[in-house]
Short mmCIF file of C-alpha atoms in Angstrom, two decimals:
data_model
loop_
_atom_site.label_atom_id
_atom_site.label_comp_id
_atom_site.label_asym_id
_atom_site.label_seq_id
_atom_site.Cartn_x
_atom_site.Cartn_y
_atom_site.Cartn_z
CA MET U 665 96.02 117.61 115.32
CA THR U 666 97.91 119.45 118.06
CA SER U 667 98.39 122.43 115.75
CA GLN U 668 94.64 123.14 115.94
CA LEU U 669 94.28 123.18 119.72
CA LYS U 670 92.77 126.01 121.74
CA TRP U 671 94.92 126.97 124.74
CA PHE U 672 93.70 128.86 127.80
CA VAL U 673 96.58 130.26 129.87
CA LEU U 674 96.04 131.49 133.44
CA LEU U 675 98.47 133.94 135.07
CA PHE U 676 97.75 135.67 138.37
CA GLY U 677 100.17 138.42 137.49
CA ASP U 678 101.18 140.65 134.60
CA ILE U 679 102.43 139.11 131.36
CA ASP U 680 104.62 142.15 130.64
CA PHE U 681 106.72 141.31 133.71
CA ASP U 682 106.69 137.51 133.58
CA GLY U 683 109.27 136.14 131.19
CA ARG U 684 108.66 132.49 132.06
CA ALA U 685 104.94 132.70 131.29
CA GLY U 686 105.80 134.47 128.05
CA ARG U 687 108.15 131.67 127.03
CA MET U 688 105.48 129.07 127.78
CA ILE U 689 103.02 130.98 125.62
CA ASP U 690 105.56 131.06 122.78
CA ILE U 691 105.82 127.27 122.94
CA ALA U 692 102.04 126.79 123.15
CA GLN U 693 101.47 128.95 120.07
CA ALA U 694 103.20 126.32 117.95
CA PHE U 695 100.33 123.99 118.86
CA GLY U 696 97.35 126.25 118.28
CA GLU U 697 95.62 129.44 119.36
CA VAL U 698 96.38 130.89 122.79
CA HIS U 699 94.06 132.94 124.99
CA LEU U 700 95.56 134.49 128.13
CA LEU U 701 93.84 135.66 131.31
CA ASP U 702 96.02 137.70 133.65
CA CYS U 703 95.36 140.35 136.30
CA ALA U 704 97.58 143.21 135.15
CA VAL U 705 96.62 146.72 136.16
CA ALA U 706 96.77 147.78 132.49
CA ALA U 707 96.54 146.07 129.12
CA PRO U 708 99.81 144.50 127.92
CA GLN U 709 102.36 146.88 126.43
CA ASN U 710 104.04 144.08 124.50
CA ARG U 711 103.82 145.37 120.96
CA PHE U 712 104.36 141.88 119.55
CA ARG U 713 101.45 140.26 121.41
CA SER U 714 99.72 137.84 119.03
CA TYR U 715 97.27 135.95 121.24
CA GLY U 716 93.80 136.48 122.65
CA TYR U 717 93.73 138.36 125.91
CA ASP U 718 91.46 139.07 128.88
CA ARG U 719 92.30 140.96 132.04
CA CYS U 720 90.78 140.35 135.46
CA ARG U 721 89.83 143.85 136.57
CA VAL U 722 89.17 144.69 140.18
CA ALA U 723 88.62 148.00 141.94
CA PRO U 724 91.68 149.69 143.46
CA GLY U 725 92.12 148.67 147.08
CA THR U 726 90.46 145.29 146.64
CA SER U 727 91.85 142.77 149.13
CA GLN U 728 93.99 139.87 147.91
CA PRO U 729 91.39 137.20 148.78
CA ARG U 730 88.75 139.08 146.75
CA ARG U 731 91.22 139.48 143.87
CA HIS U 732 91.80 135.73 143.84
CA LEU U 733 88.06 135.00 143.94
CA ALA U 734 87.43 137.44 141.08
CA PHE U 735 90.19 135.75 139.07
CA LEU U 736 88.71 132.31 139.76
CA ARG U 737 85.23 133.38 138.68
CA GLN U 738 86.52 134.90 135.45
CA ALA U 739 88.71 131.88 134.72
CA LEU U 740 85.76 129.50 135.06
CA ALA U 741 83.43 131.73 133.04
CA THR U 742 86.01 132.00 130.25
CA ALA U 743 86.62 128.25 130.25
CA ARG U 744 82.88 127.59 129.91
CA ARG U 745 82.63 130.07 127.05
CA MET U 746 85.69 129.14 124.99
CA ARG U 747 85.84 125.38 125.73
CA PRO U 748 89.64 125.12 125.47
CA ASP U 749 91.46 121.93 124.60
CA VAL U 750 94.31 122.72 127.00
CA VAL U 751 94.44 124.76 130.20
CA LEU U 752 97.93 125.96 131.13
CA ALA U 753 98.19 127.23 134.73
CA GLU U 754 101.15 129.48 135.48
CA ASP U 755 102.44 129.28 139.07
CA PHE U 756 100.80 128.08 142.27
CA PHE U 757 98.21 130.88 142.44
CA THR U 758 96.50 129.36 139.40
CA ALA U 759 96.98 125.66 140.13
CA MET U 760 93.46 125.15 141.53
CA PRO U 761 91.74 127.58 139.12
CA GLY U 762 93.49 125.69 136.33
CA ARG U 763 92.32 122.32 137.58
CA LEU U 764 88.72 123.55 137.87
CA ALA U 765 88.76 125.31 134.48
CA ALA U 766 90.04 122.12 132.85
CA ALA U 767 87.39 120.02 134.62
CA ILE U 768 84.42 122.12 133.50
CA SER U 769 85.66 122.32 129.91
CA GLY U 770 86.97 118.77 129.52
CA ALA U 771 90.42 120.14 128.69
CA ARG U 772 93.88 118.74 129.25
CA PHE U 773 95.55 120.37 132.25
CA ILE U 774 99.20 121.48 132.36
CA TYR U 775 100.64 123.04 135.51
CA ASP U 776 103.80 125.15 135.29
CA ALA U 777 105.17 125.50 138.83
CA HIS U 778 107.32 128.62 138.93
CA GLU U 779 108.09 128.20 142.64
CA LEU U 780 108.68 125.26 144.94
CA ILE U 781 106.13 125.62 147.75
CA ILE U 782 106.52 122.13 149.22
CA PRO U 783 108.30 122.92 152.49
CA GLY U 784 111.47 121.17 153.55
CA LYS U 785 111.79 119.21 156.77
CA ASP U 786 111.42 121.51 159.81
CA GLU U 787 110.98 124.52 157.52
CA ALA U 788 108.82 127.20 159.14
CA THR U 789 105.91 128.21 156.93
CA SER U 790 103.22 130.84 157.24
CA TYR U 791 99.49 130.21 157.14
CA ARG U 792 99.45 131.80 153.69
CA ASP U 793 102.15 129.42 152.41
CA ARG U 794 100.39 126.40 153.89
CA PHE U 795 97.14 127.46 152.23
CA TRP U 796 98.67 127.67 148.74
CA ALA U 797 100.65 124.48 149.28
CA ALA U 798 97.43 122.67 150.19
CA LEU U 799 95.72 123.88 147.00
CA GLU U 800 98.69 122.78 144.91
CA ARG U 801 98.70 119.39 146.66
CA HIS U 802 95.11 118.85 145.49
CA ALA U 803 95.51 120.36 142.03
CA ALA U 804 98.84 118.98 140.79
CA PRO U 805 97.82 115.28 140.79
CA ALA U 806 95.01 116.14 138.34
CA ALA U 807 97.46 117.59 135.83
CA ASP U 808 98.37 115.72 132.68
CA LEU U 809 101.78 117.34 132.96
CA VAL U 810 103.62 119.19 135.75
CA ILE U 811 106.61 121.34 134.81
CA ALA U 812 109.00 122.66 137.46
CA ALA U 813 111.76 125.27 137.13
CA ASN U 814 114.66 122.81 137.42
CA SER U 815 115.30 119.09 137.71
CA GLU U 816 115.78 119.21 141.50
CA ARG U 817 112.37 120.76 142.03
CA ALA U 818 110.79 118.34 139.56
CA GLN U 819 112.12 115.40 141.58
CA ILE U 820 110.73 116.81 144.83
CA MET U 821 107.30 117.31 143.26
CA THR U 822 107.38 113.77 141.86
CA ASP U 823 108.32 112.36 145.26
CA SER U 824 105.75 114.44 147.15
CA TYR U 825 102.61 114.15 145.00
CA PRO U 826 100.82 111.22 143.36
CA LEU U 827 101.29 112.67 139.89
CA ARG U 828 99.98 111.05 136.74
CA ARG U 829 103.51 111.07 135.36
CA PRO U 830 106.84 112.25 136.78
CA ALA U 831 107.22 116.00 136.78
CA SER U 832 109.50 117.49 134.14
CA TYR U 833 111.17 120.88 134.07
CA MET U 834 112.00 123.98 132.07
CA ARG U 835 114.87 126.00 133.48
CA ASN U 836 114.48 129.76 133.56
CA ILE U 837 116.71 130.53 130.58
CA PRO U 838 115.50 133.53 128.58
CA ASP U 839 116.66 134.36 125.08
CA VAL U 840 118.00 137.91 125.35
CA GLN U 841 118.74 139.41 121.94
CA PRO U 842 121.26 142.25 121.51
CA PRO U 843 119.26 145.48 121.71
CA SER U 844 119.18 147.94 118.86
CA GLU U 845 120.67 151.40 119.19
CA ALA U 846 117.13 152.75 119.18
CA SER U 847 116.20 150.49 122.11
CA LEU U 848 119.28 151.55 124.04
CA ALA U 849 118.45 155.20 123.49
CA GLU U 850 114.82 154.67 124.50
CA VAL U 851 115.78 152.95 127.75
CA ARG U 852 118.39 155.61 128.56
CA THR U 853 115.68 158.25 128.13
CA LYS U 854 113.21 156.31 130.27
CA TYR U 855 115.78 155.62 133.03
CA PRO U 856 118.17 158.61 133.17
CA THR U 857 120.16 157.08 136.06
CA LEU U 858 121.57 154.56 133.57
CA GLU U 859 123.62 157.34 132.00
CA ARG U 860 127.20 157.11 133.26
CA ARG U 861 128.29 160.09 135.30
CA THR U 862 131.94 159.68 134.35
CA THR U 863 133.71 157.77 131.58
CA ASP U 864 135.18 155.31 134.07
CA GLU U 865 131.99 154.68 136.06
CA ILE U 866 131.08 151.03 136.74
CA LEU U 867 127.39 150.16 136.96
CA VAL U 868 126.51 147.16 139.14
CA LEU U 869 123.00 145.89 138.43
CA TYR U 870 120.49 144.02 140.57
CA GLN U 871 117.35 142.93 138.73
CA GLY U 872 114.61 141.07 140.56
CA ALA U 873 112.21 141.11 143.47
CA ILE U 874 113.10 143.67 146.12
CA VAL U 875 112.92 141.42 149.16
CA ALA U 876 115.45 142.03 151.94
CA ALA U 877 115.64 138.32 152.80
CA ARG U 878 117.20 137.66 149.39
CA GLY U 879 120.36 139.42 150.55
CA LEU U 880 120.16 142.71 148.67
CA PRO U 881 121.01 144.83 151.78
CA ARG U 882 124.57 143.45 152.00
CA PHE U 883 125.19 144.45 148.39
CA MET U 884 123.87 147.91 149.19
CA ASP U 885 126.16 148.13 152.21
CA ALA U 886 129.06 147.04 150.00
CA VAL U 887 128.72 150.23 147.95
CA ALA U 888 130.28 152.18 150.86
CA HIS U 889 133.37 149.95 150.52
CA LEU U 890 133.71 150.35 146.75
CA PRO U 891 135.59 153.11 144.91
CA ALA U 892 133.62 156.25 144.12
CA ASN U 893 133.22 155.27 140.46
CA TYR U 894 131.04 152.25 141.35
CA ARG U 895 127.26 152.74 141.40
CA LEU U 896 124.48 150.24 142.18
CA ILE U 897 121.37 150.13 139.98
CA VAL U 898 118.35 148.31 141.44
CA ALA U 899 115.64 147.30 138.94
CA GLY U 900 112.45 145.74 140.22
CA ASP U 901 109.73 146.00 142.80
CA GLY U 902 108.73 144.19 145.95
CA PRO U 903 107.55 144.48 149.53
CA ASP U 904 110.81 145.97 150.84
CA ARG U 905 111.34 148.56 148.12
CA GLN U 906 110.25 151.52 150.24
CA ILE U 907 112.47 150.53 153.18
CA LEU U 908 115.53 149.89 151.02
CA THR U 909 114.99 153.06 148.99
CA ALA U 910 115.02 155.03 152.23
CA LEU U 911 118.19 153.20 153.31
CA ALA U 912 119.86 154.03 149.99
CA ALA U 913 119.19 157.72 150.53
CA GLY U 914 121.61 157.75 153.47
CA ASP U 915 124.60 160.08 153.33
CA ARG U 916 127.16 157.28 153.41
CA PHE U 917 126.20 156.15 149.90
CA GLY U 918 126.55 159.57 148.26
CA GLY U 919 123.72 158.97 145.81
CA ARG U 920 125.43 155.83 144.44
CA ILE U 921 122.38 153.56 144.80
CA ASN U 922 119.57 154.20 142.32
CA PHE U 923 116.21 152.45 142.05
CA LEU U 924 114.61 152.14 138.60
CA GLY U 925 111.32 150.60 139.73
CA LYS U 926 109.58 147.78 137.91
CA VAL U 927 111.10 147.12 134.49
CA LEU U 928 109.18 145.54 131.61
CA ASN U 929 110.36 142.05 130.71
CA ALA U 930 111.05 143.29 127.18
CA GLU U 931 113.46 145.89 128.60
CA VAL U 932 115.52 143.81 131.02
CA GLY U 933 118.12 142.84 128.43
CA THR U 934 118.55 146.43 127.32
CA VAL U 935 118.96 147.61 130.91
CA ALA U 936 121.57 144.88 131.49
CA ARG U 937 123.45 145.83 128.32
CA LEU U 938 123.95 149.32 129.77
CA CYS U 939 125.62 147.94 132.92
CA ASP U 940 128.87 146.11 133.72
CA ILE U 941 128.30 143.66 136.59
CA GLY U 942 125.17 141.71 137.53
CA ILE U 943 124.05 140.61 141.00
CA ALA U 944 122.16 137.34 141.52
CA THR U 945 121.21 136.79 145.15
CA TYR U 946 118.74 134.54 146.92
CA GLY U 947 117.86 133.78 150.52
CA TYR U 948 118.69 130.73 152.61
CA ASP U 949 115.42 130.49 154.50
CA SER U 950 113.47 128.03 152.36
CA ARG U 951 113.90 125.06 150.06
CA ASN U 952 112.54 127.22 147.24
CA SER U 953 115.49 129.61 147.71
CA LEU U 954 118.09 126.91 148.34
CA LEU U 955 117.05 125.22 145.07
CA CYS U 956 116.69 128.49 143.18
CA SER U 957 116.30 128.51 139.40
CA PRO U 958 117.72 131.89 138.42
CA ASN U 959 116.84 133.58 135.15
CA LYS U 960 119.04 136.57 136.04
CA VAL U 961 122.29 134.61 135.68
CA PHE U 962 121.42 133.85 132.06
CA GLU U 963 120.11 137.34 131.32
CA TYR U 964 123.32 138.84 132.63
CA ALA U 965 125.52 136.36 130.75
CA GLN U 966 123.64 136.91 127.50
CA SER U 967 124.29 140.64 127.97
CA GLY U 968 128.02 140.08 128.54
CA LEU U 969 128.07 141.06 132.23
CA SER U 970 130.36 139.69 134.89
CA ILE U 971 128.33 138.15 137.73
CA ILE U 972 128.51 138.11 141.51
CA SER U 973 126.15 135.72 143.23
CA SER U 974 125.09 134.09 146.47
CA ASP U 975 126.24 130.47 146.74
CA GLN U 976 123.19 128.21 146.76
CA LEU U 977 124.01 124.85 145.16
CA PRO U 978 122.40 125.55 141.75
CA LEU U 979 124.34 128.83 141.53
CA ARG U 980 127.62 127.21 142.54
CA ASN U 981 127.09 124.51 139.92
CA LEU U 982 126.54 127.17 137.26
CA LEU U 983 129.17 129.73 138.16
CA GLU U 984 132.11 128.33 140.12
CA GLY U 985 135.24 128.24 138.03
CA ARG U 986 133.96 130.82 135.54
CA PRO U 987 136.51 133.63 135.24
CA TRP U 988 133.76 136.23 134.91
CA ALA U 989 131.83 135.14 138.02
CA ARG U 990 132.24 135.02 141.80
CA THR U 991 130.05 133.42 144.47
CA LEU U 992 129.66 134.57 148.07
CA SER U 993 129.05 132.53 151.18
CA GLN U 994 126.00 133.24 153.31
CA ASN U 995 128.17 134.85 155.97
CA ALA U 996 130.24 137.13 153.72
CA ASP U 997 130.09 140.67 155.09
CA CYS U 998 129.80 143.85 153.04
CA ALA U 999 133.58 144.39 152.93
CA GLU U 1000 134.10 140.91 151.48
CA VAL U 1001 131.27 141.51 149.00
CA ALA U 1002 133.03 144.67 147.82
CA ALA U 1003 136.37 142.88 147.56
CA ARG U 1004 134.84 140.14 145.41
CA ILE U 1005 133.15 142.70 143.14
CA LEU U 1006 136.53 144.36 142.59
CA GLU U 1007 137.97 141.00 141.41
CA LEU U 1008 135.50 140.80 138.51
CA PRO U 1009 136.55 141.59 134.95
CA ARG U 1010 134.61 144.48 133.43
CA ASP U 1011 135.52 144.04 129.78
CA ARG U 1012 132.80 142.38 127.69
CA ALA U 1013 135.32 141.45 125.01
CA ALA U 1014 137.46 139.64 127.58
CA ASN U 1015 134.40 137.79 128.89
CA CYS U 1016 133.10 136.86 125.47
CA GLU U 1017 134.73 133.50 124.77
CA SER U 1018 134.08 132.03 128.23
CA ILE U 1019 130.52 133.32 128.36
CA THR U 1020 129.84 131.96 124.88
CA SER U 1021 130.76 128.46 125.98
CA PHE U 1022 128.62 128.86 129.13
CA LEU U 1023 125.61 129.86 127.03
CA ALA U 1024 126.19 126.94 124.66
CA GLU U 1025 126.00 124.62 127.68
CA ASN U 1026 122.84 126.37 128.91
CA ALA U 1027 120.79 127.12 125.81
CA ALA U 1028 117.27 128.52 125.89
CA GLY U 1029 116.42 126.48 122.80
CA ALA U 1030 117.12 123.19 124.56
CA GLU U 1031 114.63 124.10 127.31
CA ARG U 1032 111.97 125.05 124.76
CA ASP U 1033 112.53 121.87 122.76
CA ARG U 1034 112.17 119.67 125.85
CA VAL U 1035 108.83 121.25 126.72
CA ALA U 1036 107.60 121.15 123.14
CA ASP U 1037 108.37 117.42 123.00
CA LEU U 1038 106.41 116.91 126.24
CA PHE U 1039 103.44 118.79 124.81
CA ARG U 1040 103.49 116.59 121.71
CA GLU U 1041 103.66 113.47 123.84
CA ILE U 1042 100.67 114.27 126.07
CA LEU U 1043 98.51 115.98 123.43
CA GLY U 1044 98.92 113.35 120.73
#
């Protein structure tokens, strides 16, 4: 019976900040008991956590290679001890640990590929990227099921690897519920910069990885071209946070760019609900970015925000023609970005009907149901 299965989930990350892994765990729990191993710096803050949990703990300052080796050792030791029926590996960092953990425990192996790390033709890749791509290339064919983040990525994985069955997909569609007044008040207290400075202030929100190559700097530069009642809120963390925070402190922005830092996955919907316009932007330097699978578009829409976005094909397919959305070409300068932001409606009530139909076309439940059906099929 699939409802009695023991699941071992591997995540080289922090479950409190990984909505996709959390959604996969929710699906797996319908089939049995779940035990998660992640490498968060602190125990999960998710007050609703209802699964077994271990954390890979390493000393501060430990190098990344040693962190990965420590995670691998703990994953294999846990698999030997608990003898899971299913190993679910989240993202490419855990593809090979997942394959090995499944092999030593005789478990089924499911690989959830958050990113597309198979390079495109003539795409420049680093040694690091080639290393992880090589591990995925050896691990994915051993999986009973490979799940990508959209159908385009699933097709590329199917074409590139000798998989046991064609890869399927689960799009990154969260299920953001309207926050309570208590939640709104709690988040306002935690992030004071979300309080509006004037009654007519417009808050433009970017949530995601702070990586300059994704195009965030042009949205920051656009602030100087927007009226004084527009302010940019940046929620997230990443390798370029320090550089961009220093840039935001420049006199020309007048304190109208504020960084919140890393926001818990459970709080992202509440933060969005306190803003007016959402930014979704990705780079153009890799096939992973060009075939992006954005969760932010759906988080913003579920919170009633208008959206401004870069124009990769998946984003154009989702947003073009929507009255509450605008897309930007790769070459749009900061003045054009500002002009397009000013075109966006800022009234949630006016957006409601159109956004409702968009969300009906792109329902989180349909993604969950597809994956649940796949689990039933391979687990018997």
